[in-house]
Amino acid sequence: MNRIKELRKKQKKSQSDIAAALSVSEKTISRWENEESTIKSDKAQQLADYFGVSVAYLLGHHEETFRFSFPSDDKEFSKETQRVIDIIDKALEEDSNNYIEPQLQQTRDSLILFRSVRDKSKKHFDNDLDTALYKKPKDIEFYRYLNYLLELPDKRIDAELLARCSLLDYEDKKFILEMIKKMK
């Protein structure tokens, strides 16, 4: 059972407020609340963002099940990542709500990617860079590209450069780009 009505009432919102925010009709909101129609994945994400919760929580899954943080300890990181992957695998096997399957699969794939990059970066980067890298917000495209570079022996210097540049603040990146332009 989803939590749309519960969240709406808790935040003192009307069906009309939510309908306007999501560009759907009040009848659509009513149907979703009463589970008379299926919420498409993009609208589920918009609703979750609107209420400030995860899609999994919005759709009625136990909130503790989907909490995850990136522990700094390697052993704990690996253990926690596997715990969440196992939870997602179980949910994918049991859940008949196909509309959340893409989000679950994407989360699972992201965790596997983060674990792979972490294992590789531990081998190829110094400890300070590796530590700073994992305090950085997780950007899936960045990690895909970093993973790709780390797999190629002749691109490891590019991988380190990418990792170090990703940690710079906006002003430093802007300054470096200006310097590069002047060098041309």
mmCIF file of N, CA and C in Angstrom, residues 99-181:
data_model
loop_
_atom_site.group_PDB
_atom_site.id
_atom_site.type_symbol
_atom_site.label_atom_id
_atom_site.label_comp_id
_atom_site.label_asym_id
_atom_site.label_seq_id
_atom_site.Cartn_x
_atom_site.Cartn_y
_atom_site.Cartn_z
ATOM 1 N N TYR A 99 6.506 -1.033 -12.113
ATOM 2 C CA TYR A 99 6.834 0.359 -12.340
ATOM 3 C C TYR A 99 7.980 0.851 -11.463
ATOM 4 N N ILE A 100 8.348 0.125 -10.392
ATOM 5 C CA ILE A 100 9.519 0.551 -9.618
ATOM 6 C C ILE A 100 10.752 -0.277 -9.966
ATOM 7 N N GLU A 101 10.579 -1.301 -10.779
ATOM 8 C CA GLU A 101 11.717 -2.149 -11.140
ATOM 9 C C GLU A 101 12.869 -1.360 -11.755
ATOM 10 N N PRO A 102 12.624 -0.413 -12.667
ATOM 11 C CA PRO A 102 13.762 0.327 -13.236
ATOM 12 C C PRO A 102 14.577 1.090 -12.185
ATOM 13 N N GLN A 103 13.906 1.696 -11.197
ATOM 14 C CA GLN A 103 14.644 2.421 -10.158
ATOM 15 C C GLN A 103 15.462 1.464 -9.305
ATOM 16 N N LEU A 104 14.875 0.323 -8.959
ATOM 17 C CA LEU A 104 15.610 -0.654 -8.160
ATOM 18 C C LEU A 104 16.817 -1.187 -8.919
ATOM 19 N N GLN A 105 16.623 -1.492 -10.195
ATOM 20 C CA GLN A 105 17.724 -2.020 -11.007
ATOM 21 C C GLN A 105 18.823 -0.969 -11.162
ATOM 22 N N GLN A 106 18.439 0.281 -11.353
ATOM 23 C CA GLN A 106 19.417 1.356 -11.496
ATOM 24 C C GLN A 106 20.210 1.537 -10.196
ATOM 25 N N THR A 107 19.534 1.478 -9.068
ATOM 26 C CA THR A 107 20.214 1.590 -7.777
ATOM 27 C C THR A 107 21.193 0.439 -7.590
ATOM 28 N N ARG A 108 20.762 -0.764 -7.938
ATOM 29 C CA ARG A 108 21.613 -1.946 -7.816
ATOM 30 C C ARG A 108 22.857 -1.790 -8.697
ATOM 31 N N ASP A 109 22.658 -1.401 -9.942
ATOM 32 C CA ASP A 109 23.782 -1.219 -10.866
ATOM 33 C C ASP A 109 24.741 -0.130 -10.377
ATOM 34 N N SER A 110 24.183 0.944 -9.805
ATOM 35 C CA SER A 110 25.020 2.030 -9.285
ATOM 36 C C SER A 110 25.885 1.550 -8.129
ATOM 37 N N LEU A 111 25.302 0.759 -7.237
ATOM 38 C CA LEU A 111 26.069 0.242 -6.106
ATOM 39 C C LEU A 111 27.206 -0.662 -6.576
ATOM 40 N N ILE A 112 26.924 -1.491 -7.553
ATOM 41 C CA ILE A 112 27.960 -2.370 -8.098
ATOM 42 C C ILE A 112 29.069 -1.528 -8.736
ATOM 43 N N LEU A 113 28.683 -0.482 -9.460
ATOM 44 C CA LEU A 113 29.662 0.408 -10.077
ATOM 45 C C LEU A 113 30.512 1.104 -9.013
ATOM 46 N N PHE A 114 29.883 1.673 -7.966
ATOM 47 C CA PHE A 114 30.631 2.352 -6.921
ATOM 48 C C PHE A 114 31.614 1.400 -6.242
ATOM 49 N N ARG A 115 31.170 0.170 -6.003
ATOM 50 C CA ARG A 115 32.046 -0.819 -5.361
ATOM 51 C C ARG A 115 33.233 -1.141 -6.266
ATOM 52 N N SER A 116 32.981 -1.296 -7.552
ATOM 53 C CA SER A 116 34.044 -1.602 -8.506
ATOM 54 C C SER A 116 35.068 -0.468 -8.572
ATOM 55 N N VAL A 117 34.581 0.774 -8.660
ATOM 56 C CA VAL A 117 35.484 1.922 -8.726
ATOM 57 C C VAL A 117 36.273 2.035 -7.423
ATOM 58 N N ARG A 118 35.606 1.818 -6.324
ATOM 59 C CA ARG A 118 36.311 1.920 -5.037
ATOM 60 C C ARG A 118 37.444 0.900 -4.956
ATOM 61 N N ASP A 119 37.180 -0.331 -5.352
ATOM 62 C CA ASP A 119 38.221 -1.367 -5.326
ATOM 63 C C ASP A 119 39.406 -0.976 -6.204
ATOM 64 N N LYS A 120 39.113 -0.461 -7.392
ATOM 65 C CA LYS A 120 40.184 -0.086 -8.323
ATOM 66 C C LYS A 120 40.935 1.151 -7.852
ATOM 67 N N SER A 121 40.222 2.138 -7.327
ATOM 68 C CA SER A 121 40.887 3.374 -6.915
ATOM 69 C C SER A 121 41.784 3.138 -5.704
ATOM 70 N N LYS A 122 41.421 2.217 -4.854
ATOM 71 C CA LYS A 122 42.267 1.878 -3.702
ATOM 72 C C LYS A 122 43.630 1.376 -4.172
ATOM 73 N N LYS A 123 43.647 0.682 -5.292
ATOM 74 C CA LYS A 123 44.889 0.120 -5.817
ATOM 75 C C LYS A 123 45.738 1.171 -6.535
ATOM 76 N N HIS A 124 45.101 2.175 -7.141
ATOM 77 C CA HIS A 124 45.817 3.075 -8.045
ATOM 78 C C HIS A 124 45.990 4.507 -7.548
ATOM 79 N N PHE A 125 45.238 4.929 -6.532
ATOM 80 C CA PHE A 125 45.342 6.300 -6.041
ATOM 81 C C PHE A 125 45.957 6.303 -4.646
ATOM 82 N N ASP A 126 46.593 7.426 -4.290
ATOM 83 C CA ASP A 126 47.097 7.526 -2.920
ATOM 84 C C ASP A 126 45.907 7.663 -1.968
ATOM 85 N N ASN A 127 46.153 7.425 -0.703
ATOM 86 C CA ASN A 127 45.086 7.369 0.295
ATOM 87 C C ASN A 127 44.314 8.681 0.413
ATOM 88 N N ASP A 128 45.015 9.837 0.339
ATOM 89 C CA ASP A 128 44.334 11.126 0.455
ATOM 90 C C ASP A 128 43.335 11.346 -0.672
ATOM 91 N N LEU A 129 43.736 11.033 -1.898
ATOM 92 C CA LEU A 129 42.837 11.189 -3.045
ATOM 93 C C LEU A 129 41.659 10.232 -2.922
ATOM 94 N N ASP A 130 41.944 8.998 -2.572
ATOM 95 C CA ASP A 130 40.882 8.001 -2.442
ATOM 96 C C ASP A 130 39.866 8.420 -1.382
ATOM 97 N N THR A 131 40.337 8.892 -0.249
ATOM 98 C CA THR A 131 39.453 9.326 0.837
ATOM 99 C C THR A 131 38.603 10.521 0.398
ATOM 100 N N ALA A 132 39.222 11.512 -0.225
ATOM 101 C CA ALA A 132 38.489 12.702 -0.680
ATOM 102 C C ALA A 132 37.450 12.347 -1.739
ATOM 103 N N LEU A 133 37.813 11.410 -2.595
ATOM 104 C CA LEU A 133 36.918 10.998 -3.670
ATOM 105 C C LEU A 133 35.618 10.423 -3.127
ATOM 106 N N TYR A 134 35.680 9.689 -2.047
ATOM 107 C CA TYR A 134 34.480 9.059 -1.517
ATOM 108 C C TYR A 134 33.691 9.934 -0.573
ATOM 109 N N LYS A 135 34.187 11.133 -0.310
ATOM 110 C CA LYS A 135 33.391 12.116 0.420
ATOM 111 C C LYS A 135 32.596 12.976 -0.558
ATOM 112 N N LYS A 136 32.946 12.885 -1.823
ATOM 113 C CA LYS A 136 32.311 13.662 -2.891
ATOM 114 C C LYS A 136 30.925 13.078 -3.185
ATOM 115 N N PRO A 137 29.937 13.931 -3.541
ATOM 116 C CA PRO A 137 28.625 13.411 -3.937
ATOM 117 C C PRO A 137 28.754 12.425 -5.100
ATOM 118 N N LYS A 138 27.911 11.427 -5.098
ATOM 119 C CA LYS A 138 27.997 10.367 -6.102
ATOM 120 C C LYS A 138 27.299 10.790 -7.393
ATOM 121 N N ASP A 139 28.061 10.831 -8.460
ATOM 122 C CA ASP A 139 27.567 11.180 -9.791
ATOM 123 C C ASP A 139 27.801 9.971 -10.681
ATOM 124 N N ILE A 140 26.728 9.334 -11.113
ATOM 125 C CA ILE A 140 26.831 8.053 -11.818
ATOM 126 C C ILE A 140 27.653 8.148 -13.094
ATOM 127 N N GLU A 141 27.506 9.209 -13.867
ATOM 128 C CA GLU A 141 28.272 9.335 -15.114
ATOM 129 C C GLU A 141 29.760 9.504 -14.830
ATOM 130 N N PHE A 142 30.080 10.268 -13.807
ATOM 131 C CA PHE A 142 31.476 10.438 -13.412
ATOM 132 C C PHE A 142 32.082 9.075 -13.054
ATOM 133 N N TYR A 143 31.378 8.297 -12.254
ATOM 134 C CA TYR A 143 31.913 7.006 -11.826
ATOM 135 C C TYR A 143 31.980 5.997 -12.973
ATOM 136 N N ARG A 144 31.053 6.081 -13.902
ATOM 137 C CA ARG A 144 31.147 5.201 -15.082
ATOM 138 C C ARG A 144 32.426 5.486 -15.862
ATOM 139 N N TYR A 145 32.693 6.764 -16.078
ATOM 140 C CA TYR A 145 33.873 7.138 -16.849
ATOM 141 C C TYR A 145 35.155 6.823 -16.073
ATOM 142 N N LEU A 146 35.150 7.102 -14.777
ATOM 143 C CA LEU A 146 36.311 6.787 -13.954
ATOM 144 C C LEU A 146 36.571 5.279 -13.955
ATOM 145 N N ASN A 147 35.537 4.484 -13.848
ATOM 146 C CA ASN A 147 35.662 3.022 -13.892
ATOM 147 C C ASN A 147 36.280 2.592 -15.221
ATOM 148 N N TYR A 148 35.808 3.184 -16.302
ATOM 149 C CA TYR A 148 36.335 2.873 -17.630
ATOM 150 C C TYR A 148 37.836 3.179 -17.699
ATOM 151 N N LEU A 149 38.231 4.351 -17.236
ATOM 152 C CA LEU A 149 39.649 4.735 -17.277
ATOM 153 C C LEU A 149 40.510 3.827 -16.403
ATOM 154 N N LEU A 150 39.975 3.443 -15.254
ATOM 155 C CA LEU A 150 40.743 2.589 -14.345
ATOM 156 C C LEU A 150 40.944 1.173 -14.894
ATOM 157 N N GLU A 151 40.105 0.775 -15.818
ATOM 158 C CA GLU A 151 40.242 -0.559 -16.419
ATOM 159 C C GLU A 151 41.334 -0.604 -17.489
ATOM 160 N N LEU A 152 41.761 0.559 -17.968
ATOM 161 C CA LEU A 152 42.767 0.623 -19.029
ATOM 162 C C LEU A 152 44.118 1.010 -18.443
ATOM 163 N N PRO A 153 45.095 0.107 -18.486
ATOM 164 C CA PRO A 153 46.404 0.410 -17.875
ATOM 165 C C PRO A 153 47.039 1.702 -18.376
ATOM 166 N N ASP A 154 46.884 2.016 -19.642
ATOM 167 C CA ASP A 154 47.513 3.220 -20.182
ATOM 168 C C ASP A 154 46.706 4.496 -19.891
ATOM 169 N N LYS A 155 45.577 4.376 -19.211
ATOM 170 C CA LYS A 155 44.736 5.545 -18.910
ATOM 171 C C LYS A 155 44.683 5.857 -17.412
ATOM 172 N N ARG A 156 45.523 5.219 -16.622
ATOM 173 C CA ARG A 156 45.464 5.415 -15.170
ATOM 174 C C ARG A 156 45.806 6.855 -14.776
ATOM 175 N N ILE A 157 46.734 7.477 -15.500
ATOM 176 C CA ILE A 157 47.077 8.868 -15.206
ATOM 177 C C ILE A 157 45.875 9.767 -15.516
ATOM 178 N N ASP A 158 45.130 9.442 -16.580
ATOM 179 C CA ASP A 158 43.912 10.186 -16.912
ATOM 180 C C ASP A 158 42.874 10.016 -15.805
ATOM 181 N N ALA A 159 42.786 8.801 -15.268
ATOM 182 C CA ALA A 159 41.829 8.530 -14.192
ATOM 183 C C ALA A 159 42.172 9.358 -12.956
ATOM 184 N N GLU A 160 43.464 9.429 -12.622
ATOM 185 C CA GLU A 160 43.872 10.214 -11.455
ATOM 186 C C GLU A 160 43.614 11.700 -11.687
ATOM 187 N N LEU A 161 43.904 12.178 -12.887
ATOM 188 C CA LEU A 161 43.645 13.579 -13.218
ATOM 189 C C LEU A 161 42.148 13.891 -13.114
ATOM 190 N N LEU A 162 41.319 13.014 -13.659
ATOM 191 C CA LEU A 162 39.868 13.196 -13.568
ATOM 192 C C LEU A 162 39.414 13.232 -12.111
ATOM 193 N N ALA A 163 39.912 12.298 -11.308
ATOM 194 C CA ALA A 163 39.526 12.244 -9.900
ATOM 195 C C ALA A 163 39.945 13.523 -9.168
ATOM 196 N N ARG A 164 41.183 13.966 -9.402
ATOM 197 C CA ARG A 164 41.661 15.176 -8.722
ATOM 198 C C ARG A 164 40.889 16.418 -9.177
ATOM 199 N N CYS A 165 40.618 16.530 -10.459
ATOM 200 C CA CYS A 165 39.858 17.682 -10.970
ATOM 201 C C CYS A 165 38.425 17.696 -10.438
ATOM 202 N N SER A 166 37.858 16.519 -10.242
ATOM 203 C CA SER A 166 36.476 16.461 -9.753
ATOM 204 C C SER A 166 36.353 17.022 -8.340
ATOM 205 N N LEU A 167 37.456 17.077 -7.613
ATOM 206 C CA LEU A 167 37.438 17.556 -6.232
ATOM 207 C C LEU A 167 37.644 19.070 -6.123
ATOM 208 N N LEU A 168 38.002 19.702 -7.228
ATOM 209 C CA LEU A 168 38.209 21.148 -7.206
ATOM 210 C C LEU A 168 36.876 21.880 -7.073
ATOM 211 N N ASP A 169 36.904 23.055 -6.435
ATOM 212 C CA ASP A 169 35.670 23.840 -6.381
ATOM 213 C C ASP A 169 35.492 24.584 -7.708
ATOM 214 N N TYR A 170 34.353 25.186 -7.878
ATOM 215 C CA TYR A 170 33.989 25.825 -9.142
ATOM 216 C C TYR A 170 35.004 26.882 -9.568
ATOM 217 N N GLU A 171 35.426 27.739 -8.650
ATOM 218 C CA GLU A 171 36.362 28.814 -8.990
ATOM 219 C C GLU A 171 37.709 28.265 -9.471
ATOM 220 N N ASP A 172 38.188 27.193 -8.830
ATOM 221 C CA ASP A 172 39.452 26.593 -9.251
ATOM 222 C C ASP A 172 39.331 25.980 -10.647
ATOM 223 N N LYS A 173 38.217 25.326 -10.906
ATOM 224 C CA LYS A 173 38.005 24.748 -12.243
ATOM 225 C C LYS A 173 37.964 25.857 -13.293
ATOM 226 N N LYS A 174 37.285 26.941 -12.973
ATOM 227 C CA LYS A 174 37.180 28.077 -13.888
ATOM 228 C C LYS A 174 38.573 28.658 -14.163
ATOM 229 N N PHE A 175 39.393 28.810 -13.117
ATOM 230 C CA PHE A 175 40.743 29.334 -13.260
ATOM 231 C C PHE A 175 41.585 28.427 -14.162
ATOM 232 N N ILE A 176 41.522 27.128 -13.954
ATOM 233 C CA ILE A 176 42.283 26.171 -14.763
ATOM 234 C C ILE A 176 41.860 26.243 -16.225
ATOM 235 N N LEU A 177 40.562 26.331 -16.479
ATOM 236 C CA LEU A 177 40.081 26.448 -17.859
ATOM 237 C C LEU A 177 40.601 27.717 -18.522
ATOM 238 N N GLU A 178 40.636 28.808 -17.793
ATOM 239 C CA GLU A 178 41.170 30.071 -18.327
ATOM 240 C C GLU A 178 42.652 29.934 -18.665
ATOM 241 N N MET A 179 43.394 29.273 -17.810
ATOM 242 C CA MET A 179 44.823 29.052 -18.053
ATOM 243 C C MET A 179 45.033 28.186 -19.303
ATOM 244 N N ILE A 180 44.217 27.167 -19.453
ATOM 245 C CA ILE A 180 44.322 26.287 -20.638
ATOM 246 C C ILE A 180 44.031 27.073 -21.897
ATOM 247 N N LYS A 181 43.011 27.935 -21.862
ATOM 248 C CA LYS A 181 42.662 28.758 -23.026
ATOM 249 C C LYS A 181 43.814 29.678 -23.415
#
